[in-house]
Amino acid sequence: MKVGAVVITMGNRPEELRALLDSVAKQDGDPVQVVVVGNGSPVPDVPEGVRTVELPENLGIPGGRNVGIEAFGPSGRDVDILMFLDDDGLLAHTDTAELCRKAFTEDPSLGIISFRIADPDTGVTQRRHVPRLRASDPMRSSRVTTFLGGANAVRTQVLAEVGGLPDEFFYAHEETDLAWRALDAGWMIDYRSDMVLYHPTTAPSRHAVYHRMVARNRVWLARRNLPAPLVPVYLGVWLLLTLLRRPSGPALKAWFGGFKEGWTSPCGPRRPMKWRTVWRLTRLGRPPVI
């Protein structure tokens, strides 16, 4: 199976980007084709053979990654698998691409693989980087219902069938939107602890737009994908969880602003999942109400 990789960059981490690209070049098996997308910025110097695309403006994470997908042909059809990697990450092992080929070959229903993210200094995997509710053991691989945006591999047949990431989200929850559409189409998602991306430990709230985007896109996610009776349940649960986490006053104000925006602004096409998909999500351990 042909493997490609999409990396988006703001051009502000040239050393980390070069280290990531070197780790991709060292992968066992056939070479991985790489496209680096400059998301509203020039692309730093990259090794020979790495293709680049420079966008005149920042399209956000999903928009930038979608441009990278199309660089491999419509829906990425020039390759069979696309890895999406953060520009400040680093593939820990040289067999990741080969493990992806093996996994997708052996399981025709497998559509997406979520890698394990580990701190390069401590080896610790944060709970939020294990895409399931039972996240206490990051070394346990399992079926899951979503995936990590900057450390994953997607079968390009999935993208051809259900479409790419939602451009309008810009940042936050775009992976879950794609995951739900893939699951609704019959594909499965695996979390693999043996496929590791080293990434410095960070807090998502480091982004200035974090609280607003998380709230807005949570509403959009529900409006786009859930059966009508589940929309208020899902959003009510998340409202309660947000309040229980006791965010700061400014953070809570930004969150409620985003929550309101999610209801009052266009969210893109609505394609509610089938009830059998709701049941599948429930059997996988994460019913779409939490």
Coordinates of C-alpha atoms in Angstrom, one line a residue, residues 91-213:
L91 CA 7.8 9.5 14.8
A92 CA 9.4 7.5 17.6
H93 CA 10.0 4.3 15.6
T94 CA 11.0 3.4 12.0
D95 CA 8.2 0.8 11.6
T96 CA 5.1 3.0 11.9
A97 CA 4.4 3.2 8.2
E98 CA 4.9 -0.6 7.9
L99 CA 2.6 -1.2 10.8
C100 CA 0.0 1.0 9.1
R101 CA 0.3 -1.0 5.9
K102 CA -0.1 -4.2 7.8
A103 CA -3.1 -3.0 9.8
F104 CA -5.1 -1.7 6.9
T105 CA -4.3 -4.8 4.8
E106 CA -5.3 -7.3 7.4
D107 CA -8.6 -5.4 8.4
P108 CA -10.6 -4.2 5.4
S109 CA -13.1 -2.5 7.7
L110 CA -10.4 -0.4 9.4
G111 CA -10.6 3.2 8.2
I112 CA -8.6 5.3 10.7
I113 CA -5.7 4.6 13.1
S114 CA -5.0 7.0 16.0
F115 CA -1.3 6.9 17.2
R116 CA -0.2 7.2 20.8
I117 CA 1.3 10.6 21.6
A118 CA 4.1 10.5 24.2
D119 CA 6.3 13.2 25.7
P120 CA 9.9 12.8 24.2
D121 CA 11.6 13.4 27.6
T122 CA 9.3 11.4 30.0
G123 CA 7.5 9.0 27.7
V124 CA 4.3 10.0 29.4
T125 CA 1.0 10.0 27.5
Q126 CA -1.6 12.5 28.7
R127 CA -5.1 11.1 29.4
R128 CA -6.5 13.6 26.9
H129 CA -4.4 11.9 24.2
V130 CA -6.1 8.5 24.7
P131 CA -9.3 8.8 22.5
R132 CA -11.7 6.9 24.8
L133 CA -13.4 7.4 28.1
R134 CA -11.4 4.6 29.9
A135 CA -8.0 6.4 29.4
S136 CA -6.1 5.3 32.5
D137 CA -4.0 2.7 30.5
P138 CA -2.5 4.4 27.4
M139 CA -0.6 1.2 26.6
R140 CA -3.8 -0.7 25.8
S141 CA -4.8 -0.6 22.2
S142 CA -8.5 -0.7 21.3
R143 CA -11.3 0.2 19.0
V144 CA -12.3 3.8 19.6
T145 CA -14.8 6.4 18.3
T146 CA -12.5 9.3 17.5
F147 CA -8.8 10.0 16.8
L148 CA -6.0 12.5 17.4
G149 CA -5.7 15.0 14.6
G150 CA -1.9 15.4 14.5
A151 CA -1.0 11.8 14.9
N152 CA -3.0 9.4 12.8
A153 CA -3.3 7.5 9.5
V154 CA -6.4 7.4 7.3
R155 CA -7.3 5.1 4.5
T156 CA -7.9 7.4 1.6
Q157 CA -10.9 5.3 0.5
V158 CA -12.6 6.8 3.6
L159 CA -12.0 10.3 2.5
A160 CA -13.3 9.5 -1.0
E161 CA -16.5 8.0 0.6
V162 CA -17.4 10.5 3.4
G163 CA -15.3 13.6 2.5
G164 CA -12.5 15.4 4.2
L165 CA -12.3 17.4 7.4
P166 CA -14.8 20.3 7.9
D167 CA -13.1 23.4 6.8
E168 CA -15.4 25.7 8.7
F169 CA -14.4 24.3 12.1
F170 CA -10.9 25.9 11.7
Y171 CA -9.7 24.4 15.0
A172 CA -11.2 21.8 17.4
H173 CA -13.4 18.8 17.0
E174 CA -12.8 18.4 13.3
E175 CA -11.5 14.9 13.9
T176 CA -14.6 13.7 15.7
D177 CA -16.7 15.1 12.9
L178 CA -14.8 13.0 10.4
A179 CA -14.8 10.0 12.8
W180 CA -18.5 10.0 13.2
R181 CA -19.1 10.2 9.4
A182 CA -16.6 7.3 8.9
L183 CA -18.3 5.2 11.6
D184 CA -21.7 6.0 10.1
A185 CA -20.4 4.7 6.7
G186 CA -19.3 1.4 8.4
W187 CA -15.6 2.0 8.9
M188 CA -13.8 1.3 12.2
I189 CA -11.2 3.3 14.1
D190 CA -8.3 1.8 16.1
Y191 CA -6.1 3.4 18.8
R192 CA -2.7 1.8 18.6
S193 CA -0.3 2.2 21.5
D194 CA 2.6 0.8 19.5
M195 CA 2.5 3.6 16.9
V196 CA 4.1 6.5 18.7
L197 CA 4.5 10.2 17.9
Y198 CA 6.7 12.0 20.2
H199 CA 5.3 15.5 21.0
P200 CA 6.1 17.9 23.8
T201 CA 3.5 18.0 26.6
T202 CA 1.3 21.0 26.1
A203 CA -2.1 22.3 27.2
P204 CA -4.7 22.9 24.5
S205 CA -5.7 26.1 26.2
R206 CA -2.4 27.7 25.1
H207 CA -4.4 28.7 22.0
A208 CA -6.1 32.0 22.5
V209 CA -9.2 30.9 20.6
Y210 CA -9.4 27.6 22.5
H211 CA -12.5 28.1 24.7
R212 CA -14.6 29.8 22.0
M213 CA -13.7 27.3 19.3

